[in-house]
XYZ file of C-alpha atoms in Angstrom:
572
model
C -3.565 -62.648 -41.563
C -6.499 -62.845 -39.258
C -10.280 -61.816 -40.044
C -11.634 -58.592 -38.453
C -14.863 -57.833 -37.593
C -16.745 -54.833 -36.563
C -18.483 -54.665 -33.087
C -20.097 -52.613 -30.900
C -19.768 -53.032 -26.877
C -21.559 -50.655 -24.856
C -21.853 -48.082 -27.070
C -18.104 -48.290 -28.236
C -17.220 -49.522 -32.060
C -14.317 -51.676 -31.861
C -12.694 -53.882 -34.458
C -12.090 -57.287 -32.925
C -10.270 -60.761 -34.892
C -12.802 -63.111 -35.253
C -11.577 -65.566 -32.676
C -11.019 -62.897 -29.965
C -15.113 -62.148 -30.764
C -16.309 -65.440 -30.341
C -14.162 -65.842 -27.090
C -15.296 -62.441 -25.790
C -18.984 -63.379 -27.016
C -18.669 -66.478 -25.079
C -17.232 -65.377 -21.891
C -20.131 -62.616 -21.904
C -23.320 -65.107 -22.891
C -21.641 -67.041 -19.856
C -21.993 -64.172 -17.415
C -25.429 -63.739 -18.818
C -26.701 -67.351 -17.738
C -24.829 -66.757 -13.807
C -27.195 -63.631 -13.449
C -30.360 -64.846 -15.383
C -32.015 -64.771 -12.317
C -30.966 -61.534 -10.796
C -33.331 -58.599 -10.028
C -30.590 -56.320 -11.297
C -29.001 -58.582 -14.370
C -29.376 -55.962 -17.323
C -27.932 -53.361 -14.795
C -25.277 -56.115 -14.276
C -24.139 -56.956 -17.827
C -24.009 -53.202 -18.404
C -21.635 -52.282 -16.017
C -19.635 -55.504 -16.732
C -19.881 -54.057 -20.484
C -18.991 -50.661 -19.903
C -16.016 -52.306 -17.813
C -14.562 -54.127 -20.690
C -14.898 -51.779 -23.362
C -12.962 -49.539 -21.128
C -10.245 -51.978 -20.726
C -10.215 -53.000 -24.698
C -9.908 -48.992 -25.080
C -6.770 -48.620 -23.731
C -4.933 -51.243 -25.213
C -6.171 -50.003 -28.816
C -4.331 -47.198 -30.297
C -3.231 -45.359 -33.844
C -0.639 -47.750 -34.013
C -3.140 -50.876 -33.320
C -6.386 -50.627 -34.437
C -7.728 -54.167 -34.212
C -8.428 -56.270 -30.601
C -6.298 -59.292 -30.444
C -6.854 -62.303 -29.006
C -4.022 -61.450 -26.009
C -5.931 -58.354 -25.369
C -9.506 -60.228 -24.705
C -7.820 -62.780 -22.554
C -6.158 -59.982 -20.576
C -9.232 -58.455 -19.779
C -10.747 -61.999 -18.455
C -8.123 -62.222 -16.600
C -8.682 -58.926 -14.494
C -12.444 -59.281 -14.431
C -11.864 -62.579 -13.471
C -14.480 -66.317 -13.742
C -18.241 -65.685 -13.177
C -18.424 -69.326 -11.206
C -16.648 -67.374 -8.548
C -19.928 -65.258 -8.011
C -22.242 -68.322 -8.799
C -20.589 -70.226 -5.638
C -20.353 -73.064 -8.074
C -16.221 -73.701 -8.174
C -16.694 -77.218 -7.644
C -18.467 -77.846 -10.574
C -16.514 -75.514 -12.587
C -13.557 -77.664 -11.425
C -15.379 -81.088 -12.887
C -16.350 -79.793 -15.778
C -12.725 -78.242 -16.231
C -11.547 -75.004 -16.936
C -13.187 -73.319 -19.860
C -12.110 -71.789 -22.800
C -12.665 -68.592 -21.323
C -11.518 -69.059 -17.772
C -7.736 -67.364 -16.913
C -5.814 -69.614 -14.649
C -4.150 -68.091 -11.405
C -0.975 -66.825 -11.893
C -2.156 -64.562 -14.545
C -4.856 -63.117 -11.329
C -2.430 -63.165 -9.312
C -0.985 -60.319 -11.489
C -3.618 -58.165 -10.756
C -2.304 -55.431 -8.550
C -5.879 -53.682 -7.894
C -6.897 -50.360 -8.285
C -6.251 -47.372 -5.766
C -9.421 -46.381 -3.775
C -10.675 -42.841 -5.558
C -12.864 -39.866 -4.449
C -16.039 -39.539 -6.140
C -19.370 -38.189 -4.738
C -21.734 -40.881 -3.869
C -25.173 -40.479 -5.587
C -26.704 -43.572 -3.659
C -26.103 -42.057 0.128
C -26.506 -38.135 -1.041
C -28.458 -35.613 0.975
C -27.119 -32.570 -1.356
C -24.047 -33.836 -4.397
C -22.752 -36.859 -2.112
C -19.988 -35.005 -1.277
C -19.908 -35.832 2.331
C -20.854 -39.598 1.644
C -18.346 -39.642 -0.925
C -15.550 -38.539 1.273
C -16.650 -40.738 3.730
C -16.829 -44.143 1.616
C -12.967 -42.737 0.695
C -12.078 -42.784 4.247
C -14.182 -45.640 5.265
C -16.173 -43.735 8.363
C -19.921 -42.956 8.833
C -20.753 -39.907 6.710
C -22.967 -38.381 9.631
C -19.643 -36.653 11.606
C -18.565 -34.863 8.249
C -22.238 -33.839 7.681
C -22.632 -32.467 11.128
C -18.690 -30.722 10.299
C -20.155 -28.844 7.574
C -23.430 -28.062 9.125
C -21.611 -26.359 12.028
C -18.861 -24.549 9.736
C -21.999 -23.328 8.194
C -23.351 -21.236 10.836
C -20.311 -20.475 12.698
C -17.024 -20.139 10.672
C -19.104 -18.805 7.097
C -16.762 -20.592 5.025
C -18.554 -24.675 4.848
C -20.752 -23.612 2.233
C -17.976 -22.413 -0.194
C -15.564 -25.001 0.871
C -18.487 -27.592 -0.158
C -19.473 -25.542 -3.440
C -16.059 -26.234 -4.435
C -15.405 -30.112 -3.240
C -19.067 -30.647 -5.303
C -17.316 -28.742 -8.378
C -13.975 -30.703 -8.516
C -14.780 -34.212 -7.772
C -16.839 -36.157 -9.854
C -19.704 -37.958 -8.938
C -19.401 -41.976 -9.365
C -22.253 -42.894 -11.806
C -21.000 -46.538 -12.457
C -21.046 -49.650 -10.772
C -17.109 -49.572 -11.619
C -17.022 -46.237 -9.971
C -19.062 -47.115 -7.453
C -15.901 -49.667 -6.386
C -13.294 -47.591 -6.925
C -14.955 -45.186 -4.498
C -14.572 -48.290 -1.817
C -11.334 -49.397 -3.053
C -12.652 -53.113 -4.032
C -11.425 -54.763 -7.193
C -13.623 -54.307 -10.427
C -14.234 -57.466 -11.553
C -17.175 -59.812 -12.680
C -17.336 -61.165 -9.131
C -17.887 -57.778 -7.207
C -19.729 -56.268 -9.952
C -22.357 -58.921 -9.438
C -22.504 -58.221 -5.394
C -22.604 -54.396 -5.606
C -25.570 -54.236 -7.859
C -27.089 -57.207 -5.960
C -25.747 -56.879 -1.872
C -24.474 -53.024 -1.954
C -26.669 -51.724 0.609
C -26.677 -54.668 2.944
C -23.103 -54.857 2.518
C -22.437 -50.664 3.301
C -24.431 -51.689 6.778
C -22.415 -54.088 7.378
C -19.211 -52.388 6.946
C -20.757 -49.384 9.170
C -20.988 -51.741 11.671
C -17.971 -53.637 11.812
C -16.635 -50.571 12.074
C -18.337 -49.153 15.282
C -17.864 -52.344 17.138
C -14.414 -51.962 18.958
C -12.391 -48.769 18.292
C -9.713 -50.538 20.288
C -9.290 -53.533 18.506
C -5.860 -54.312 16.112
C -8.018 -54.349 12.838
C -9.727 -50.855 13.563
C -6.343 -49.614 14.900
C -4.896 -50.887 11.658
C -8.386 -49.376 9.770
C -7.250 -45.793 11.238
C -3.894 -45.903 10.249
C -5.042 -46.358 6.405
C -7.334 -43.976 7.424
C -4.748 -40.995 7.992
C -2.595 -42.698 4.899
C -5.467 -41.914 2.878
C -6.162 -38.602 4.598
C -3.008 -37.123 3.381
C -4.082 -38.562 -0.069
C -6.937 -37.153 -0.585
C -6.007 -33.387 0.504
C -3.031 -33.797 -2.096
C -5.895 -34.799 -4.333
C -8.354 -31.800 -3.647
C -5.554 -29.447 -3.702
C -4.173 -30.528 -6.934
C -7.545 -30.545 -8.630
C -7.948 -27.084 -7.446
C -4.661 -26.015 -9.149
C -5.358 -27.027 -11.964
C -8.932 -25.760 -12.129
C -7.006 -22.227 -11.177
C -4.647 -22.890 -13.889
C -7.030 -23.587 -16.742
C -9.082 -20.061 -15.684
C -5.475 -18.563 -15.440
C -4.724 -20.234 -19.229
C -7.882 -18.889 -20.598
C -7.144 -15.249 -19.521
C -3.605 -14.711 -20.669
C -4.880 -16.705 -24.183
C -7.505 -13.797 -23.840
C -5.568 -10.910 -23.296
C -2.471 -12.229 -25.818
C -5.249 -12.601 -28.462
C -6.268 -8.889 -27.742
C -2.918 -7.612 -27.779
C -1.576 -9.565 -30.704
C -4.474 -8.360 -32.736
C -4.067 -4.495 -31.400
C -0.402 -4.987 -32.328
C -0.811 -6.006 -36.013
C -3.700 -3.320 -36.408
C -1.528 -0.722 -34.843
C 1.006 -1.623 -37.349
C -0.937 -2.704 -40.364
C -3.414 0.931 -39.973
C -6.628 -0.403 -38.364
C -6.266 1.362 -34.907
C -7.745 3.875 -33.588
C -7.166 6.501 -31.074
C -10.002 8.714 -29.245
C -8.660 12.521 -28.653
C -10.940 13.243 -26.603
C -11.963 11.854 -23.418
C -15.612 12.871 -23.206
C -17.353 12.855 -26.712
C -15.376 13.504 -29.495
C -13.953 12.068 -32.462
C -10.894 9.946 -33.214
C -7.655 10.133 -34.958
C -6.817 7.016 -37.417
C -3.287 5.925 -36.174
C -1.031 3.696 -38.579
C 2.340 3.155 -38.058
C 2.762 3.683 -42.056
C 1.375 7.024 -42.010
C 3.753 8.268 -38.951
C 6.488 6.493 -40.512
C 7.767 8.957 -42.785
C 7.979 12.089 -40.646
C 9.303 10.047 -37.820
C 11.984 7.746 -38.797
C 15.215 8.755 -40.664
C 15.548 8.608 -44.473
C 17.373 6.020 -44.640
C 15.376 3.603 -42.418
C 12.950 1.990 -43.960
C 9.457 1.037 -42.290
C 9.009 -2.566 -43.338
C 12.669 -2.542 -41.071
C 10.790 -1.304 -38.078
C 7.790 -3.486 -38.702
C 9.690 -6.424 -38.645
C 11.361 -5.520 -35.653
C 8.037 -4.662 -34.223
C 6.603 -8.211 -34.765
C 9.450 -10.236 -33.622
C 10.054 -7.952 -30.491
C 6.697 -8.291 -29.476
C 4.733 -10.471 -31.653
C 6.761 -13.594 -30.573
C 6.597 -13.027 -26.693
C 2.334 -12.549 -27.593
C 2.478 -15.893 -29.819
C 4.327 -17.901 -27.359
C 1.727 -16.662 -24.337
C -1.233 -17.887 -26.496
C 0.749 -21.507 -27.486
C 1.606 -22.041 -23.920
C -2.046 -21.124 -22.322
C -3.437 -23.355 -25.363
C -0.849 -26.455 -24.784
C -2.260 -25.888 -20.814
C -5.818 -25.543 -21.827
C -5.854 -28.855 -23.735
C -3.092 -31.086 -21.256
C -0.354 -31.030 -23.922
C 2.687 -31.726 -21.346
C 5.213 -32.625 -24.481
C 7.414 -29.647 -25.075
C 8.542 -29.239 -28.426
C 12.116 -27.668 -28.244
C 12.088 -26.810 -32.280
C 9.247 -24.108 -30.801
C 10.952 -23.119 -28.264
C 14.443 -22.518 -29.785
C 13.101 -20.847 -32.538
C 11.119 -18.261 -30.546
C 14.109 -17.320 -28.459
C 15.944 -17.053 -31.655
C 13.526 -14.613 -33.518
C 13.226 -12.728 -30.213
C 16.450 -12.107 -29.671
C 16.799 -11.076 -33.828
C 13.542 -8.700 -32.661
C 15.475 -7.175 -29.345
C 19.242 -6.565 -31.994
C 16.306 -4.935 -34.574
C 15.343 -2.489 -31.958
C 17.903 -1.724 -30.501
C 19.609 -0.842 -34.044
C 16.460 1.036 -34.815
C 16.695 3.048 -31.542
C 19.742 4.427 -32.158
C 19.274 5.521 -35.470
C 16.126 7.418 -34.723
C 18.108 8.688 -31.382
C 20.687 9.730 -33.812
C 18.226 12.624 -35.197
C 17.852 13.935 -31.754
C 21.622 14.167 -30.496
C 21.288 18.108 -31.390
C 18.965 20.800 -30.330
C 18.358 24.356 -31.728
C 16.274 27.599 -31.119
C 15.277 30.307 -33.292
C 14.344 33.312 -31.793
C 11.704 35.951 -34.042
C 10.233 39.408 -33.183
C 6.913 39.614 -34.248
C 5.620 42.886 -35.083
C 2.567 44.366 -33.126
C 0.689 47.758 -33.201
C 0.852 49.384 -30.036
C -2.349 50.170 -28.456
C -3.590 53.590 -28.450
C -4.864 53.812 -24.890
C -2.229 52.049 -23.055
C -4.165 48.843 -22.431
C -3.505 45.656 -24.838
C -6.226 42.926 -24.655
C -5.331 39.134 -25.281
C -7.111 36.261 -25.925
C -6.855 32.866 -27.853
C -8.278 31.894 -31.088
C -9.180 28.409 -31.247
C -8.720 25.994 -34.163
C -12.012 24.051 -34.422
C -16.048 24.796 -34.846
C -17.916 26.556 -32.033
C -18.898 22.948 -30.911
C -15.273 21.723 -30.433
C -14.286 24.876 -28.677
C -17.044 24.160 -26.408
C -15.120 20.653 -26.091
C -11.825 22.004 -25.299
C -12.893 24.173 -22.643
C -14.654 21.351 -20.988
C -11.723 18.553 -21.365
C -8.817 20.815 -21.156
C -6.284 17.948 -22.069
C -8.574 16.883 -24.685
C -6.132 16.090 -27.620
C -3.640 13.177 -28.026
C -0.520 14.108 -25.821
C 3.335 12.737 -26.389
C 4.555 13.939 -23.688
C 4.417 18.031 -23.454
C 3.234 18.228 -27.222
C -0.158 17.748 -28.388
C -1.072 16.946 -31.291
C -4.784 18.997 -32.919
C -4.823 17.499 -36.407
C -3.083 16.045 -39.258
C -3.181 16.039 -42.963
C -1.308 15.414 -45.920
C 1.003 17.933 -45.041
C 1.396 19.141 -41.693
C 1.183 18.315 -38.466
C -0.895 20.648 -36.371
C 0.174 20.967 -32.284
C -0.798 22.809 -29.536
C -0.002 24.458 -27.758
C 1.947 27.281 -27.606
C 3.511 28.260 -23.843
C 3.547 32.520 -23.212
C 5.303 34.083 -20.363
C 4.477 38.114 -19.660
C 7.729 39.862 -18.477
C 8.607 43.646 -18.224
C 9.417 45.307 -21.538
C 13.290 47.233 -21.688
C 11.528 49.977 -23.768
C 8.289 52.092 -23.409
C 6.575 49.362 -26.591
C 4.959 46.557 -26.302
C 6.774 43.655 -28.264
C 6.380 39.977 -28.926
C 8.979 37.466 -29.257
C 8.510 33.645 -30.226
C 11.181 31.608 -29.548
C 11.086 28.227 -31.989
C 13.159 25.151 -30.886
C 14.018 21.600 -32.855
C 16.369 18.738 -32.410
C 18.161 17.277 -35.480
C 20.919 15.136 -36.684
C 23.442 18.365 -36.325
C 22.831 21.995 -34.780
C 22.296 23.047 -38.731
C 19.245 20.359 -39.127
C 17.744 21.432 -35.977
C 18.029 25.187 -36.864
C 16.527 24.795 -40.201
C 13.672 22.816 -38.145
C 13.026 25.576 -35.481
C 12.303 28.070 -38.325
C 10.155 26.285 -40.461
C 7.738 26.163 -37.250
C 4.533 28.288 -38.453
C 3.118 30.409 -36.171
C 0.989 33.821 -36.813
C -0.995 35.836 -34.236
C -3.673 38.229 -35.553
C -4.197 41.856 -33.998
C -7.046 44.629 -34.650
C -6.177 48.165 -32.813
C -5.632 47.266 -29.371
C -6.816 43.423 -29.221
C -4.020 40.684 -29.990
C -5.762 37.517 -30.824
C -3.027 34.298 -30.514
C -3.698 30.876 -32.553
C -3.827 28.397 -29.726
C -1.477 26.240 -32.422
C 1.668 25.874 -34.335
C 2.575 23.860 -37.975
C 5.278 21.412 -38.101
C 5.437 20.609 -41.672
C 5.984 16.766 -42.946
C 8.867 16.805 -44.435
C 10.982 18.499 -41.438
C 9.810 15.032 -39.160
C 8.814 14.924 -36.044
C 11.793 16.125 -34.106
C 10.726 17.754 -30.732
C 9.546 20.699 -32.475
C 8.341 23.222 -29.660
C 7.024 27.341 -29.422
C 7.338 29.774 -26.821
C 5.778 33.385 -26.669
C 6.959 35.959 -24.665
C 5.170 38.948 -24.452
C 7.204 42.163 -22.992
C 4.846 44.839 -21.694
C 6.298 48.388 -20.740
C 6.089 49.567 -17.093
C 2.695 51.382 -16.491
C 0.639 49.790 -19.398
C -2.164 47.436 -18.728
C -2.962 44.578 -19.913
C -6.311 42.512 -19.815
C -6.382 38.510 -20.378
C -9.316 36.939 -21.222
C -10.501 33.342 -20.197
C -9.588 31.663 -23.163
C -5.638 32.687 -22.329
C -5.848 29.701 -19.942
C -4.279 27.675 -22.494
C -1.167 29.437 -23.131
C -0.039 31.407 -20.416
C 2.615 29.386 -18.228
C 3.648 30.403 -14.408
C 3.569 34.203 -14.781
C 5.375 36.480 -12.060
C 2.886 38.290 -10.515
C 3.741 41.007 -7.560
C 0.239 39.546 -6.221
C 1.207 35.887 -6.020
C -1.957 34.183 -7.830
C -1.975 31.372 -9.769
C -2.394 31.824 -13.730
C -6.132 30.671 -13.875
C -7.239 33.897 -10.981
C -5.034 36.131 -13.518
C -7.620 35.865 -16.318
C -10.286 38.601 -16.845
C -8.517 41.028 -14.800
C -6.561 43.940 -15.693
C -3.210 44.185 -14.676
C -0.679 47.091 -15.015
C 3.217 46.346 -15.553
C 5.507 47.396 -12.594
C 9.360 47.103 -12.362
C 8.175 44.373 -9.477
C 6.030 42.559 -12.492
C 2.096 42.785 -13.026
C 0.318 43.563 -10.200
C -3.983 43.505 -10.458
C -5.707 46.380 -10.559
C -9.759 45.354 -9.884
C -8.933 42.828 -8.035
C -11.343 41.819 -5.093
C -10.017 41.789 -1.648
C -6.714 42.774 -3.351
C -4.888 46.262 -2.411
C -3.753 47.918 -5.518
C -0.395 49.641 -5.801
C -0.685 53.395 -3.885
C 1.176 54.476 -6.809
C -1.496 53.805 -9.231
C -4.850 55.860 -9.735
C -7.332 53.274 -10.933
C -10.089 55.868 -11.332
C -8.590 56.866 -14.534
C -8.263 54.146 -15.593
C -10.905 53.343 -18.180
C -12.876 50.200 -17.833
C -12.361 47.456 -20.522
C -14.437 46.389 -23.329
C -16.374 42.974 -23.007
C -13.964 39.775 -23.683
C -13.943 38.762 -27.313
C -16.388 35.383 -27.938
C -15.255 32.229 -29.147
C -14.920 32.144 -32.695
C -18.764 31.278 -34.617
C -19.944 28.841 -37.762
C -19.554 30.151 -41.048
């Protein structure tokens, strides 16, 4: 059992065995003496520092907390002996090898680093981009500047294709960095010379290289040139993926958080839904409160709910865990996650499909119910119609304005709700010729059920009343489907038979009802409304109609002139 003890290396705790410290202390204090008289020695032993600790961090882990002695003497190794930078091997050879010096074969090991892309911060004239990609490729910087410069001004496209190289690679801010960007070995040696010789020696290079295209080494230097060309577009273009990926990640995270949430208030009674779309209020919907007049009596909700949540739910929870294991670089897979999501889906997909056909079950069988509703018959021949609405003078204002205000399912629309009935609208009329000289009223009720019985006893229970005072027929723009006969596709229709020769005027508000009426005049059902129009054995045909001939069997002049259209319906 060794002793431990705690130190700190450029900025970087680390907990090191005793002897491994005092080798690592004296390698370093030997370093220190080689550069004493440097300009740039603190900048020196700080990048040599930084160096290190980043070579002791990767050979630490959970598993091994401590440095060894083997890991100190690995890292002299790859940095290598500061008499190399001193120019004093000779005496180093005299005096021995020292306690910290590695011997050859294990340099010789060193396989080097790959040259990297980083923006150069010493050679800049905006982020180093261009000197950057230059250094990578080993060339003068100037041609790529003047590239951009021109794809500035004539293509349009340089400035974002250099917002987005100054975005994904990263500038080099160390001395290390600084020789990875030129492909040189990090080591004690060519730490010393960049920080010491960099600029001289980047002349140098620049010049070597501009002395003879032709000859075998710059022949050789192009080659490695296009070798590295085809690295370094794999390089952009995979750091571009993935910064495309992470923004991808982060959206579908987004939305599955959104939808999960909207899913479990949906089903747990927290949603909402707006009737209206103008200004308006909203309707609370809760898949517990629709439950009972929608799903059979003998399925339960918590059935549906769990169906609910693994049918959806799981596909929501698996979007979020993959965009998160993205986010954050996990590549591991873990396959007990995976099986058991495909397993609880699949459960989810046998719920609903179980569920579906029980609740299809209650629809296999449809029945009407037709009803003659009595009405007075007018005393001067003409009946006039309107709608009463259901709300305040405020929402009536409302409905006029967004005429498919309400929450639809499909055709039926649904005003209101309380503890015992559901209120919809609305009610569809049709106006056809009358077999006898009165007027009469038919509504025709229709519901689906489990057998033609069920639905029948649904289609009557449909409440419906119209209200009439002498010759004025006002219709509720509404029907009641009561709770406990479900929700089962319960629909109205009025039909209103009108004997030949009587008149009948239809005030604005019938815009909500009335449904593709025959008409000898061929006008649509919104031109029909404040008009009068007399019953033929052709169908109605208008009788003040403008720039409409009336029928030369009928004399309008005695006919009298109808009262003002009834208002919508007043507070209090």
């Amino acid at each position: 059992m060794n002793r431990t003890i705690t130190m700190n290396l450029s900025g970087i705790i680390f907990h090191i065995e005793e002897d491994a410290y005092d080798k690592l202390n004296k390698y370093l204090s030997t370093i220190r003496s080689y550069f004493k008289d440097s300009d740039g020695r603190d900048e020196i032993m700080s990048d040599i520092e930084s160096r290190i600790a980043e070579m002791l961090q990767e050979k630490v882990s959970n598993t091994k907390q401590a440095v060894l002695m083997m890991d100190v003497e690995s890292v002299i190794s790859v940095m290598g002996k500061p008499e190399d930078f001193a120019g004093d091997n000779a005496q180093a050879q005299e005096s021995g090898p020292s306690d910290y010096t590695a011997n050859e074969g294990s340099r010789s090991t060193y396989n080097g680093r790959r040259r990297r892309v980083f923006r150069d911060p010493d050679e800049k004239m905006l982020g180093g981009v261009c000197s950057g990609i230059a250094n990578y490729f080993d060339f003068d910087p100037i041609w790529l500047r003047g590239a951009f410069a021109i794809s500035f001004f004539i293509f349009g496209s340089g400035f974002l294709l250099y917002i987005i190289l100054w975005m994904i690679i990263p500038e080099a801010k160390t001395t290390a960095e600084k020789l990875e960007m030129r492909g040189e070995k990090v080591d004690v040696n060519n730490i010393g010379k960049a920080v010491n010789d960099e600029f001289e020696d980047f002349k140098k290079r620049m010049k070597g290289f501009g002395d003879d295209v032709s000859s075998p080494e710059n022949k050789a230097r192009i080659k490695s040139s296009a070798r590295r060309a085809t690295e370094f577009v794999g390089d952009v273009f995979h750091n571009m993926i993935k910064v495309v990926g992470k923004i991808v990640a982060v959206f579908l995270v987004f939305i599955g958080i959104i939808l999960m949430v909207g899913l479990l208030a949906t089903i747990f009674g927290k949603g909402t839904i707006n009737p209206f779309y103008g200004p308006g209020g909203s309707i609370r919907f809760s898949l517990y409160e629709y439950s009972a007049v929608a799903l059979p009596a003998d399925l339960s909700v918590e059935l549906v709910v769990l169906g609910l949540v693994l049918f959806l739910g799981v596909p929501l929870l698996m979007v979020i865990y993959n965009g998160i294991r993205f986010l954050f670089g996990i590549k591991q897979k873990n396959r007990i996650v995976k099986y058991t999501a495909n397993i609880l889906w699949l459960c989810g997909l046998v719920l609903m499909f179980y569920i579906g056909s029980m609740i299809g079950s209650d629809f296999s069988n449809q029945a009407s119910h037709k009803q003659r509703i009595y009405i007075k018959q007018p005393q001067n021949g003409t009946m006039y119609l309107d709608v009463k609405f259901s709300g305040e003078e405020e929402e009536w204002d409302r409905i006029n304005r967004y005429h498919y205000g309400h929450i639809n399912f499909g055709e039926w629309v649904l005003i209101s709700k309380d503890d015992e009935k559901f209120r919809f609208g609305y009610p569809v009329m049709d106006i056809v010729p009358s077999e006898t000289d009165s007027f009469e009223l038919v509504a025709i009720r229709t519901a689906n059920g489990f057998d033609r019985k069920d639905a029948l006893n649904r289609a009557k229970n449909i409440e419906y009343s119209i209200t009439q005072n002498d010759s004025s027929i006002s219709f509720n723009d509404f029907y009641d489907v009561k709770n406990v006969d479900k929700l089962r596709a319960q629909d109205l229709q009025l039909i209103l038979k009108v004997p030949v020769n009587k008149i009948i005027y239809m005030d604005k508000s019938m815009e909500r009802i009335i449904f593709d009426i025959h008409n000898v005049n061929d006008v649509l059902d919104e031109d029909m409304l404040e008009r009068r129009w007399i019953m033929t054995k052709r169908g109605l045909q208008c009788i003040d109609c403008e720039g409409l001939e009336a029928s030369p069997a009928i004399d309008s002049s005695k006919l009298s002139a109808p009262p003002a259209p009834p208002a919508p319906p007043k507070k209090g």
